[in-house]
Amino acid sequence: MKTQYFTASSLDGYIATEDDSLEWLFPLGEVSETSYPSFIAEVGALAMGSATYEWMLRHVVQPEGKEPQPWPYSQPTWVFTSRSLPAVPGADIRFARGDVRPVHAEMVSAAAGKNVWIVGGGELAGQFHDAHLLDELFVQVGSVTLGRGKPLLPRRITSPPLRLRSVRQVGEGFAELHYELPRPPSP
């Protein structure tokens, strides 16, 4: 069981624009060509921040001008938020706030031996990193720059540095990077 942050980023390190748009991402390639299908098969629980959840509601579950869709994940999903958000009927969505550590323990239990996926955003992934709970980072670096936006992982991680485990080209639009996050030395 590992806790993994799997996301896409612009070449200059942003996962979304300042207004939480991901429109820059879709023209770059097909998700079926990436490692996502094999990755999601090994996920037993997910966590996301409120901005990611609200984006999912607007663009996946209730896309403007289109037929409503079901929640795309069968796994239990924890949404970290400080405010009330609507639930998705029939989906196993649990709202959480505060320290990620006790929620992570619940997620690990619910995952039943499978991996825990930190969907996003970067600040939430950073909180899991700060609590020494993040094991791996998978980032699909897109061939665009945004100039500004929501950062990939707004933390200084220099000691110990991340360990690059693999690099793979995905079409003409992505480089898929896989890093391991070593545990800091014990004091």
PDB file of N, CA and C in Angstrom, residues 72-178:
ATOM      1  N   PRO A  72     -17.388   9.462 -11.124  1.00  0.00           N
ATOM      2  CA  PRO A  72     -16.550   8.544 -11.892  1.00  0.00           C
ATOM      3  C   PRO A  72     -15.763   7.512 -11.083  1.00  0.00           C
ATOM      4  N   TYR A  73     -15.798   7.594  -9.758  1.00  0.00           N
ATOM      5  CA  TYR A  73     -14.993   6.686  -8.947  1.00  0.00           C
ATOM      6  C   TYR A  73     -15.868   5.769  -8.112  1.00  0.00           C
ATOM      7  N   SER A  74     -15.521   4.496  -8.082  1.00  0.00           N
ATOM      8  CA  SER A  74     -16.226   3.548  -7.211  1.00  0.00           C
ATOM      9  C   SER A  74     -15.578   3.522  -5.823  1.00  0.00           C
ATOM     10  N   GLN A  75     -14.350   3.987  -5.716  1.00  0.00           N
ATOM     11  CA  GLN A  75     -13.638   3.993  -4.453  1.00  0.00           C
ATOM     12  C   GLN A  75     -14.191   5.076  -3.524  1.00  0.00           C
ATOM     13  N   PRO A  76     -14.103   4.848  -2.204  1.00  0.00           N
ATOM     14  CA  PRO A  76     -14.481   5.916  -1.280  1.00  0.00           C
ATOM     15  C   PRO A  76     -13.576   7.134  -1.483  1.00  0.00           C
ATOM     16  N   THR A  77     -14.198   8.314  -1.437  1.00  0.00           N
ATOM     17  CA  THR A  77     -13.485   9.561  -1.703  1.00  0.00           C
ATOM     18  C   THR A  77     -13.668  10.518  -0.534  1.00  0.00           C
ATOM     19  N   TRP A  78     -12.548  11.029  -0.030  1.00  0.00           N
ATOM     20  CA  TRP A  78     -12.574  12.049   1.019  1.00  0.00           C
ATOM     21  C   TRP A  78     -12.330  13.403   0.376  1.00  0.00           C
ATOM     22  N   VAL A  79     -13.179  14.363   0.686  1.00  0.00           N
ATOM     23  CA  VAL A  79     -13.043  15.726   0.181  1.00  0.00           C
ATOM     24  C   VAL A  79     -12.700  16.616   1.361  1.00  0.00           C
ATOM     25  N   PHE A  80     -11.519  17.228   1.315  1.00  0.00           N
ATOM     26  CA  PHE A  80     -11.090  18.144   2.372  1.00  0.00           C
ATOM     27  C   PHE A  80     -11.647  19.526   2.071  1.00  0.00           C
ATOM     28  N   THR A  81     -12.431  20.056   2.993  1.00  0.00           N
ATOM     29  CA  THR A  81     -13.070  21.351   2.788  1.00  0.00           C
ATOM     30  C   THR A  81     -13.378  21.994   4.128  1.00  0.00           C
ATOM     31  N   SER A  82     -13.427  23.298   4.133  1.00  0.00           N
ATOM     32  CA  SER A  82     -13.800  24.034   5.344  1.00  0.00           C
ATOM     33  C   SER A  82     -15.225  24.569   5.243  1.00  0.00           C
ATOM     34  N   ARG A  83     -15.936  24.189   4.176  1.00  0.00           N
ATOM     35  CA  ARG A  83     -17.301  24.680   3.994  1.00  0.00           C
ATOM     36  C   ARG A  83     -18.207  23.535   3.552  1.00  0.00           C
ATOM     37  N   SER A  84     -19.496  23.784   3.569  1.00  0.00           N
ATOM     38  CA  SER A  84     -20.457  22.762   3.152  1.00  0.00           C
ATOM     39  C   SER A  84     -20.495  22.678   1.628  1.00  0.00           C
ATOM     40  N   LEU A  85     -20.422  21.457   1.130  1.00  0.00           N
ATOM     41  CA  LEU A  85     -20.488  21.213  -0.314  1.00  0.00           C
ATOM     42  C   LEU A  85     -21.554  20.152  -0.572  1.00  0.00           C
ATOM     43  N   PRO A  86     -22.149  20.166  -1.753  1.00  0.00           N
ATOM     44  CA  PRO A  86     -23.174  19.163  -2.056  1.00  0.00           C
ATOM     45  C   PRO A  86     -22.554  17.781  -2.259  1.00  0.00           C
ATOM     46  N   ALA A  87     -23.268  16.770  -1.851  1.00  0.00           N
ATOM     47  CA  ALA A  87     -22.844  15.397  -2.097  1.00  0.00           C
ATOM     48  C   ALA A  87     -23.349  14.963  -3.471  1.00  0.00           C
ATOM     49  N   VAL A  88     -22.805  13.869  -3.962  1.00  0.00           N
ATOM     50  CA  VAL A  88     -23.260  13.283  -5.218  1.00  0.00           C
ATOM     51  C   VAL A  88     -24.073  12.043  -4.862  1.00  0.00           C
ATOM     52  N   PRO A  89     -25.349  12.020  -5.215  1.00  0.00           N
ATOM     53  CA  PRO A  89     -26.182  10.866  -4.872  1.00  0.00           C
ATOM     54  C   PRO A  89     -25.569   9.550  -5.359  1.00  0.00           C
ATOM     55  N   GLY A  90     -25.538   8.566  -4.471  1.00  0.00           N
ATOM     56  CA  GLY A  90     -25.025   7.246  -4.812  1.00  0.00           C
ATOM     57  C   GLY A  90     -23.517   7.094  -4.735  1.00  0.00           C
ATOM     58  N   ALA A  91     -22.791   8.173  -4.503  1.00  0.00           N
ATOM     59  CA  ALA A  91     -21.328   8.115  -4.428  1.00  0.00           C
ATOM     60  C   ALA A  91     -20.877   8.043  -2.975  1.00  0.00           C
ATOM     61  N   ASP A  92     -19.793   7.325  -2.731  1.00  0.00           N
ATOM     62  CA  ASP A  92     -19.222   7.216  -1.386  1.00  0.00           C
ATOM     63  C   ASP A  92     -18.253   8.386  -1.189  1.00  0.00           C
ATOM     64  N   ILE A  93     -18.815   9.539  -0.848  1.00  0.00           N
ATOM     65  CA  ILE A  93     -18.020  10.757  -0.642  1.00  0.00           C
ATOM     66  C   ILE A  93     -18.130  11.158   0.818  1.00  0.00           C
ATOM     67  N   ARG A  94     -16.976  11.400   1.430  1.00  0.00           N
ATOM     68  CA  ARG A  94     -16.902  11.747   2.847  1.00  0.00           C
ATOM     69  C   ARG A  94     -16.185  13.088   2.960  1.00  0.00           C
ATOM     70  N   PHE A  95     -16.783  14.018   3.656  1.00  0.00           N
ATOM     71  CA  PHE A  95     -16.191  15.347   3.802  1.00  0.00           C
ATOM     72  C   PHE A  95     -15.337  15.382   5.067  1.00  0.00           C
ATOM     73  N   ALA A  96     -14.162  16.006   4.949  1.00  0.00           N
ATOM     74  CA  ALA A  96     -13.207  16.049   6.059  1.00  0.00           C
ATOM     75  C   ALA A  96     -12.604  17.436   6.156  1.00  0.00           C
ATOM     76  N   ARG A  97     -12.044  17.719   7.312  1.00  0.00           N
ATOM     77  CA  ARG A  97     -11.316  18.968   7.509  1.00  0.00           C
ATOM     78  C   ARG A  97     -10.227  18.730   8.542  1.00  0.00           C
ATOM     79  N   GLY A  98      -9.277  19.646   8.576  1.00  0.00           N
ATOM     80  CA  GLY A  98      -8.230  19.567   9.581  1.00  0.00           C
ATOM     81  C   GLY A  98      -7.067  18.681   9.180  1.00  0.00           C
ATOM     82  N   ASP A  99      -6.431  18.130  10.185  1.00  0.00           N
ATOM     83  CA  ASP A  99      -5.222  17.322  10.058  1.00  0.00           C
ATOM     84  C   ASP A  99      -5.460  16.121   9.138  1.00  0.00           C
ATOM     85  N   VAL A 100      -4.558  15.898   8.191  1.00  0.00           N
ATOM     86  CA  VAL A 100      -4.710  14.789   7.245  1.00  0.00           C
ATOM     87  C   VAL A 100      -4.392  13.429   7.880  1.00  0.00           C
ATOM     88  N   ARG A 101      -3.652  13.400   8.978  1.00  0.00           N
ATOM     89  CA  ARG A 101      -3.212  12.115   9.538  1.00  0.00           C
ATOM     90  C   ARG A 101      -4.350  11.195   9.960  1.00  0.00           C
ATOM     91  N   PRO A 102      -5.329  11.646  10.761  1.00  0.00           N
ATOM     92  CA  PRO A 102      -6.398  10.709  11.124  1.00  0.00           C
ATOM     93  C   PRO A 102      -7.256  10.300   9.922  1.00  0.00           C
ATOM     94  N   VAL A 103      -7.423  11.192   8.969  1.00  0.00           N
ATOM     95  CA  VAL A 103      -8.189  10.863   7.766  1.00  0.00           C
ATOM     96  C   VAL A 103      -7.411   9.845   6.933  1.00  0.00           C
ATOM     97  N   HIS A 104      -6.102  10.006   6.860  1.00  0.00           N
ATOM     98  CA  HIS A 104      -5.274   9.051   6.127  1.00  0.00           C
ATOM     99  C   HIS A 104      -5.433   7.655   6.707  1.00  0.00           C
ATOM    100  N   ALA A 105      -5.469   7.545   8.023  1.00  0.00           N
ATOM    101  CA  ALA A 105      -5.654   6.237   8.657  1.00  0.00           C
ATOM    102  C   ALA A 105      -6.994   5.620   8.230  1.00  0.00           C
ATOM    103  N   GLU A 106      -8.042   6.424   8.158  1.00  0.00           N
ATOM    104  CA  GLU A 106      -9.347   5.939   7.691  1.00  0.00           C
ATOM    105  C   GLU A 106      -9.261   5.497   6.228  1.00  0.00           C
ATOM    106  N   MET A 107      -8.548   6.277   5.429  1.00  0.00           N
ATOM    107  CA  MET A 107      -8.411   5.963   4.012  1.00  0.00           C
ATOM    108  C   MET A 107      -7.666   4.648   3.808  1.00  0.00           C
ATOM    109  N   VAL A 108      -6.595   4.453   4.557  1.00  0.00           N
ATOM    110  CA  VAL A 108      -5.811   3.218   4.447  1.00  0.00           C
ATOM    111  C   VAL A 108      -6.689   2.021   4.798  1.00  0.00           C
ATOM    112  N   SER A 109      -7.466   2.159   5.847  1.00  0.00           N
ATOM    113  CA  SER A 109      -8.375   1.073   6.238  1.00  0.00           C
ATOM    114  C   SER A 109      -9.389   0.787   5.130  1.00  0.00           C
ATOM    115  N   ALA A 110      -9.991   1.832   4.584  1.00  0.00           N
ATOM    116  CA  ALA A 110     -10.992   1.667   3.525  1.00  0.00           C
ATOM    117  C   ALA A 110     -10.375   1.111   2.239  1.00  0.00           C
ATOM    118  N   ALA A 111      -9.110   1.425   1.976  1.00  0.00           N
ATOM    119  CA  ALA A 111      -8.436   0.976   0.754  1.00  0.00           C
ATOM    120  C   ALA A 111      -8.174  -0.526   0.764  1.00  0.00           C
ATOM    121  N   ALA A 112      -8.208  -1.154   1.929  1.00  0.00           N
ATOM    122  CA  ALA A 112      -8.081  -2.612   2.060  1.00  0.00           C
ATOM    123  C   ALA A 112      -6.889  -3.177   1.287  1.00  0.00           C
ATOM    124  N   GLY A 113      -5.711  -2.602   1.522  1.00  0.00           N
ATOM    125  CA  GLY A 113      -4.497  -3.110   0.899  1.00  0.00           C
ATOM    126  C   GLY A 113      -4.140  -2.471  -0.431  1.00  0.00           C
ATOM    127  N   LYS A 114      -5.059  -1.719  -1.010  1.00  0.00           N
ATOM    128  CA  LYS A 114      -4.754  -1.012  -2.250  1.00  0.00           C
ATOM    129  C   LYS A 114      -4.152   0.353  -1.919  1.00  0.00           C
ATOM    130  N   ASN A 115      -3.783   1.093  -2.933  1.00  0.00           N
ATOM    131  CA  ASN A 115      -3.139   2.393  -2.753  1.00  0.00           C
ATOM    132  C   ASN A 115      -4.141   3.497  -2.444  1.00  0.00           C
ATOM    133  N   VAL A 116      -3.617   4.562  -1.851  1.00  0.00           N
ATOM    134  CA  VAL A 116      -4.378   5.779  -1.576  1.00  0.00           C
ATOM    135  C   VAL A 116      -3.912   6.834  -2.570  1.00  0.00           C
ATOM    136  N   TRP A 117      -4.855   7.458  -3.262  1.00  0.00           N
ATOM    137  CA  TRP A 117      -4.535   8.460  -4.282  1.00  0.00           C
ATOM    138  C   TRP A 117      -4.903   9.844  -3.772  1.00  0.00           C
ATOM    139  N   ILE A 118      -3.924  10.728  -3.737  1.00  0.00           N
ATOM    140  CA  ILE A 118      -4.165  12.144  -3.474  1.00  0.00           C
ATOM    141  C   ILE A 118      -4.379  12.761  -4.858  1.00  0.00           C
ATOM    142  N   VAL A 119      -5.632  13.070  -5.173  1.00  0.00           N
ATOM    143  CA  VAL A 119      -5.998  13.541  -6.504  1.00  0.00           C
ATOM    144  C   VAL A 119      -5.490  14.961  -6.723  1.00  0.00           C
ATOM    145  N   GLY A 120      -5.623  15.801  -5.740  1.00  0.00           N
ATOM    146  CA  GLY A 120      -5.220  17.193  -5.828  1.00  0.00           C
ATOM    147  C   GLY A 120      -6.076  18.005  -4.894  1.00  0.00           C
ATOM    148  N   GLY A 121      -5.752  19.216  -4.756  1.00  0.00           N
ATOM    149  CA  GLY A 121      -4.696  19.953  -5.383  1.00  0.00           C
ATOM    150  C   GLY A 121      -3.340  19.818  -4.698  1.00  0.00           C
ATOM    151  N   GLY A 122      -2.473  20.679  -5.187  1.00  0.00           N
ATOM    152  CA  GLY A 122      -1.094  20.672  -4.729  1.00  0.00           C
ATOM    153  C   GLY A 122      -0.946  20.958  -3.249  1.00  0.00           C
ATOM    154  N   GLU A 123      -1.754  21.863  -2.721  1.00  0.00           N
ATOM    155  CA  GLU A 123      -1.670  22.184  -1.286  1.00  0.00           C
ATOM    156  C   GLU A 123      -2.063  20.983  -0.441  1.00  0.00           C
ATOM    157  N   LEU A 124      -3.096  20.250  -0.843  1.00  0.00           N
ATOM    158  CA  LEU A 124      -3.489  19.051  -0.100  1.00  0.00           C
ATOM    159  C   LEU A 124      -2.382  18.005  -0.175  1.00  0.00           C
ATOM    160  N   ALA A 125      -1.814  17.794  -1.341  1.00  0.00           N
ATOM    161  CA  ALA A 125      -0.686  16.859  -1.472  1.00  0.00           C
ATOM    162  C   ALA A 125       0.460  17.308  -0.575  1.00  0.00           C
ATOM    163  N   GLY A 126       0.680  18.613  -0.497  1.00  0.00           N
ATOM    164  CA  GLY A 126       1.721  19.149   0.384  1.00  0.00           C
ATOM    165  C   GLY A 126       1.458  18.832   1.849  1.00  0.00           C
ATOM    166  N   GLN A 127       0.202  18.862   2.266  1.00  0.00           N
ATOM    167  CA  GLN A 127      -0.131  18.519   3.647  1.00  0.00           C
ATOM    168  C   GLN A 127       0.172  17.048   3.937  1.00  0.00           C
ATOM    169  N   PHE A 128      -0.102  16.165   2.990  1.00  0.00           N
ATOM    170  CA  PHE A 128       0.257  14.752   3.164  1.00  0.00           C
ATOM    171  C   PHE A 128       1.776  14.601   3.206  1.00  0.00           C
ATOM    172  N   HIS A 129       2.482  15.368   2.380  1.00  0.00           N
ATOM    173  CA  HIS A 129       3.946  15.343   2.423  1.00  0.00           C
ATOM    174  C   HIS A 129       4.458  15.819   3.780  1.00  0.00           C
ATOM    175  N   ASP A 130       3.911  16.930   4.260  1.00  0.00           N
ATOM    176  CA  ASP A 130       4.356  17.477   5.550  1.00  0.00           C
ATOM    177  C   ASP A 130       4.176  16.481   6.689  1.00  0.00           C
ATOM    178  N   ALA A 131       3.137  15.645   6.595  1.00  0.00           N
ATOM    179  CA  ALA A 131       2.854  14.646   7.627  1.00  0.00           C
ATOM    180  C   ALA A 131       3.629  13.345   7.380  1.00  0.00           C
ATOM    181  N   HIS A 132       4.527  13.340   6.399  1.00  0.00           N
ATOM    182  CA  HIS A 132       5.349  12.171   6.042  1.00  0.00           C
ATOM    183  C   HIS A 132       4.488  10.982   5.630  1.00  0.00           C
ATOM    184  N   LEU A 133       3.414  11.257   4.909  1.00  0.00           N
ATOM    185  CA  LEU A 133       2.497  10.212   4.470  1.00  0.00           C
ATOM    186  C   LEU A 133       2.536   9.966   2.963  1.00  0.00           C
ATOM    187  N   LEU A 134       3.206  10.820   2.229  1.00  0.00           N
ATOM    188  CA  LEU A 134       3.232  10.712   0.768  1.00  0.00           C
ATOM    189  C   LEU A 134       4.428   9.862   0.342  1.00  0.00           C
ATOM    190  N   ASP A 135       4.153   8.795  -0.418  1.00  0.00           N
ATOM    191  CA  ASP A 135       5.207   7.870  -0.836  1.00  0.00           C
ATOM    192  C   ASP A 135       5.702   8.102  -2.256  1.00  0.00           C
ATOM    193  N   GLU A 136       4.781   8.471  -3.161  1.00  0.00           N
ATOM    194  CA  GLU A 136       5.151   8.592  -4.569  1.00  0.00           C
ATOM    195  C   GLU A 136       4.463   9.778  -5.223  1.00  0.00           C
ATOM    196  N   LEU A 137       5.108  10.279  -6.252  1.00  0.00           N
ATOM    197  CA  LEU A 137       4.571  11.360  -7.075  1.00  0.00           C
ATOM    198  C   LEU A 137       4.634  10.909  -8.532  1.00  0.00           C
ATOM    199  N   PHE A 138       3.483  10.920  -9.185  1.00  0.00           N
ATOM    200  CA  PHE A 138       3.403  10.670 -10.622  1.00  0.00           C
ATOM    201  C   PHE A 138       2.926  11.965 -11.241  1.00  0.00           C
ATOM    202  N   VAL A 139       3.720  12.528 -12.127  1.00  0.00           N
ATOM    203  CA  VAL A 139       3.298  13.777 -12.761  1.00  0.00           C
ATOM    204  C   VAL A 139       3.466  13.661 -14.266  1.00  0.00           C
ATOM    205  N   GLN A 140       2.397  13.968 -14.968  1.00  0.00           N
ATOM    206  CA  GLN A 140       2.419  14.005 -16.416  1.00  0.00           C
ATOM    207  C   GLN A 140       2.651  15.461 -16.796  1.00  0.00           C
ATOM    208  N   VAL A 141       3.855  15.755 -17.227  1.00  0.00           N
ATOM    209  CA  VAL A 141       4.236  17.121 -17.559  1.00  0.00           C
ATOM    210  C   VAL A 141       3.811  17.414 -18.988  1.00  0.00           C
ATOM    211  N   GLY A 142       2.900  18.382 -19.128  1.00  0.00           N
ATOM    212  CA  GLY A 142       2.380  18.749 -20.433  1.00  0.00           C
ATOM    213  C   GLY A 142       3.279  19.725 -21.155  1.00  0.00           C
ATOM    214  N   SER A 143       3.169  19.744 -22.455  1.00  0.00           N
ATOM    215  CA  SER A 143       4.028  20.576 -23.307  1.00  0.00           C
ATOM    216  C   SER A 143       3.448  21.974 -23.499  1.00  0.00           C
ATOM    217  N   VAL A 144       2.992  22.565 -22.393  1.00  0.00           N
ATOM    218  CA  VAL A 144       2.487  23.942 -22.404  1.00  0.00           C
ATOM    219  C   VAL A 144       2.999  24.655 -21.156  1.00  0.00           C
ATOM    220  N   THR A 145       2.989  25.983 -21.211  1.00  0.00           N
ATOM    221  CA  THR A 145       3.278  26.779 -20.015  1.00  0.00           C
ATOM    222  C   THR A 145       2.054  27.646 -19.740  1.00  0.00           C
ATOM    223  N   LEU A 146       1.796  27.885 -18.462  1.00  0.00           N
ATOM    224  CA  LEU A 146       0.633  28.683 -18.067  1.00  0.00           C
ATOM    225  C   LEU A 146       1.008  30.054 -17.518  1.00  0.00           C
ATOM    226  N   GLY A 147       2.242  30.207 -17.063  1.00  0.00           N
ATOM    227  CA  GLY A 147       2.667  31.504 -16.538  1.00  0.00           C
ATOM    228  C   GLY A 147       2.248  31.764 -15.108  1.00  0.00           C
ATOM    229  N   ARG A 148       1.049  31.349 -14.749  1.00  0.00           N
ATOM    230  CA  ARG A 148       0.514  31.504 -13.391  1.00  0.00           C
ATOM    231  C   ARG A 148      -0.514  30.402 -13.178  1.00  0.00           C
ATOM    232  N   GLY A 149      -0.853  30.180 -11.926  1.00  0.00           N
ATOM    233  CA  GLY A 149      -1.892  29.205 -11.646  1.00  0.00           C
ATOM    234  C   GLY A 149      -1.709  28.538 -10.308  1.00  0.00           C
ATOM    235  N   LYS A 150      -2.268  27.333 -10.196  1.00  0.00           N
ATOM    236  CA  LYS A 150      -2.190  26.543  -8.967  1.00  0.00           C
ATOM    237  C   LYS A 150      -0.961  25.649  -9.063  1.00  0.00           C
ATOM    238  N   PRO A 151      -0.009  25.793  -8.113  1.00  0.00           N
ATOM    239  CA  PRO A 151       1.248  25.050  -8.215  1.00  0.00           C
ATOM    240  C   PRO A 151       1.101  23.546  -7.992  1.00  0.00           C
ATOM    241  N   LEU A 152       1.962  22.815  -8.626  1.00  0.00           N
ATOM    242  CA  LEU A 152       2.013  21.360  -8.543  1.00  0.00           C
ATOM    243  C   LEU A 152       2.154  20.874  -7.103  1.00  0.00           C
ATOM    244  N   LEU A 153       3.122  21.382  -6.392  1.00  0.00           N
ATOM    245  CA  LEU A 153       3.385  20.963  -5.013  1.00  0.00           C
ATOM    246  C   LEU A 153       4.077  22.124  -4.309  1.00  0.00           C
ATOM    247  N   PRO A 154       3.298  23.002  -3.687  1.00  0.00           N
ATOM    248  CA  PRO A 154       3.869  24.224  -3.123  1.00  0.00           C
ATOM    249  C   PRO A 154       4.657  23.981  -1.835  1.00  0.00           C
ATOM    250  N   ARG A 155       5.743  23.239  -1.961  1.00  0.00           N
ATOM    251  CA  ARG A 155       6.632  22.940  -0.853  1.00  0.00           C
ATOM    252  C   ARG A 155       8.062  22.965  -1.358  1.00  0.00           C
ATOM    253  N   ARG A 156       8.972  23.307  -0.474  1.00  0.00           N
ATOM    254  CA  ARG A 156      10.387  23.171  -0.789  1.00  0.00           C
ATOM    255  C   ARG A 156      10.790  21.778  -0.329  1.00  0.00           C
ATOM    256  N   ILE A 157      11.168  20.937  -1.270  1.00  0.00           N
ATOM    257  CA  ILE A 157      11.580  19.568  -0.955  1.00  0.00           C
ATOM    258  C   ILE A 157      12.991  19.406  -1.504  1.00  0.00           C
ATOM    259  N   THR A 158      13.962  19.544  -0.611  1.00  0.00           N
ATOM    260  CA  THR A 158      15.350  19.478  -1.057  1.00  0.00           C
ATOM    261  C   THR A 158      16.175  18.430  -0.316  1.00  0.00           C
ATOM    262  N   SER A 159      15.791  18.105   0.897  1.00  0.00           N
ATOM    263  CA  SER A 159      16.600  17.184   1.683  1.00  0.00           C
ATOM    264  C   SER A 159      15.710  16.297   2.543  1.00  0.00           C
ATOM    265  N   PRO A 160      15.609  15.054   2.207  1.00  0.00           N
ATOM    266  CA  PRO A 160      16.224  14.407   1.049  1.00  0.00           C
ATOM    267  C   PRO A 160      15.447  14.735  -0.230  1.00  0.00           C
ATOM    268  N   PRO A 161      16.159  14.749  -1.371  1.00  0.00           N
ATOM    269  CA  PRO A 161      15.470  15.047  -2.631  1.00  0.00           C
ATOM    270  C   PRO A 161      14.614  13.864  -3.078  1.00  0.00           C
ATOM    271  N   LEU A 162      13.690  14.138  -3.987  1.00  0.00           N
ATOM    272  CA  LEU A 162      12.882  13.075  -4.584  1.00  0.00           C
ATOM    273  C   LEU A 162      13.801  12.149  -5.386  1.00  0.00           C
ATOM    274  N   ARG A 163      13.408  10.891  -5.504  1.00  0.00           N
ATOM    275  CA  ARG A 163      14.172   9.917  -6.293  1.00  0.00           C
ATOM    276  C   ARG A 163      13.394   9.602  -7.565  1.00  0.00           C
ATOM    277  N   LEU A 164      13.979   9.924  -8.699  1.00  0.00           N
ATOM    278  CA  LEU A 164      13.348   9.646  -9.985  1.00  0.00           C
ATOM    279  C   LEU A 164      13.388   8.144 -10.243  1.00  0.00           C
ATOM    280  N   ARG A 165      12.220   7.536 -10.491  1.00  0.00           N
ATOM    281  CA  ARG A 165      12.117   6.098 -10.722  1.00  0.00           C
ATOM    282  C   ARG A 165      11.882   5.756 -12.189  1.00  0.00           C
ATOM    283  N   SER A 166      11.190   6.643 -12.916  1.00  0.00           N
ATOM    284  CA  SER A 166      11.002   6.364 -14.347  1.00  0.00           C
ATOM    285  C   SER A 166      10.555   7.622 -15.071  1.00  0.00           C
ATOM    286  N   VAL A 167      10.804   7.612 -16.380  1.00  0.00           N
ATOM    287  CA  VAL A 167      10.372   8.679 -17.285  1.00  0.00           C
ATOM    288  C   VAL A 167       9.849   7.989 -18.541  1.00  0.00           C
ATOM    289  N   ARG A 168       8.705   8.476 -19.032  1.00  0.00           N
ATOM    290  CA  ARG A 168       8.125   7.864 -20.222  1.00  0.00           C
ATOM    291  C   ARG A 168       7.471   8.945 -21.057  1.00  0.00           C
ATOM    292  N   GLN A 169       7.725   8.928 -22.350  1.00  0.00           N
ATOM    293  CA  GLN A 169       7.046   9.838 -23.272  1.00  0.00           C
ATOM    294  C   GLN A 169       5.667   9.287 -23.580  1.00  0.00           C
ATOM    295  N   VAL A 170       4.660  10.175 -23.539  1.00  0.00           N
ATOM    296  CA  VAL A 170       3.296   9.804 -23.887  1.00  0.00           C
ATOM    297  C   VAL A 170       2.876  10.704 -25.043  1.00  0.00           C
ATOM    298  N   GLY A 171       2.860  10.148 -26.244  1.00  0.00           N
ATOM    299  CA  GLY A 171       2.534  10.929 -27.425  1.00  0.00           C
ATOM    300  C   GLY A 171       3.483  12.102 -27.580  1.00  0.00           C
ATOM    301  N   GLU A 172       2.972  13.183 -28.162  1.00  0.00           N
ATOM    302  CA  GLU A 172       3.777  14.382 -28.336  1.00  0.00           C
ATOM    303  C   GLU A 172       3.500  15.418 -27.267  1.00  0.00           C
ATOM    304  N   GLY A 173       2.546  15.126 -26.366  1.00  0.00           N
ATOM    305  CA  GLY A 173       2.122  16.136 -25.418  1.00  0.00           C
ATOM    306  C   GLY A 173       2.608  15.979 -23.994  1.00  0.00           C
ATOM    307  N   PHE A 174       3.095  14.797 -23.597  1.00  0.00           N
ATOM    308  CA  PHE A 174       3.431  14.562 -22.184  1.00  0.00           C
ATOM    309  C   PHE A 174       4.737  13.815 -21.985  1.00  0.00           C
ATOM    310  N   ALA A 175       5.372  14.109 -20.876  1.00  0.00           N
ATOM    311  CA  ALA A 175       6.424  13.273 -20.307  1.00  0.00           C
ATOM    312  C   ALA A 175       5.887  12.835 -18.951  1.00  0.00           C
ATOM    313  N   GLU A 176       5.830  11.550 -18.724  1.00  0.00           N
ATOM    314  CA  GLU A 176       5.296  11.015 -17.477  1.00  0.00           C
ATOM    315  C   GLU A 176       6.458  10.680 -16.550  1.00  0.00           C
ATOM    316  N   LEU A 177       6.497  11.345 -15.403  1.00  0.00           N
ATOM    317  CA  LEU A 177       7.574  11.169 -14.435  1.00  0.00           C
ATOM    318  C   LEU A 177       7.048  10.455 -13.201  1.00  0.00           C
ATOM    319  N   HIS A 178       7.840   9.539 -12.671  1.00  0.00           N
ATOM    320  CA  HIS A 178       7.484   8.818 -11.446  1.00  0.00           C
ATOM    321  C   HIS A 178       8.616   9.014 -10.442  1.00  0.00           C
TER     322      HIS A 178
END
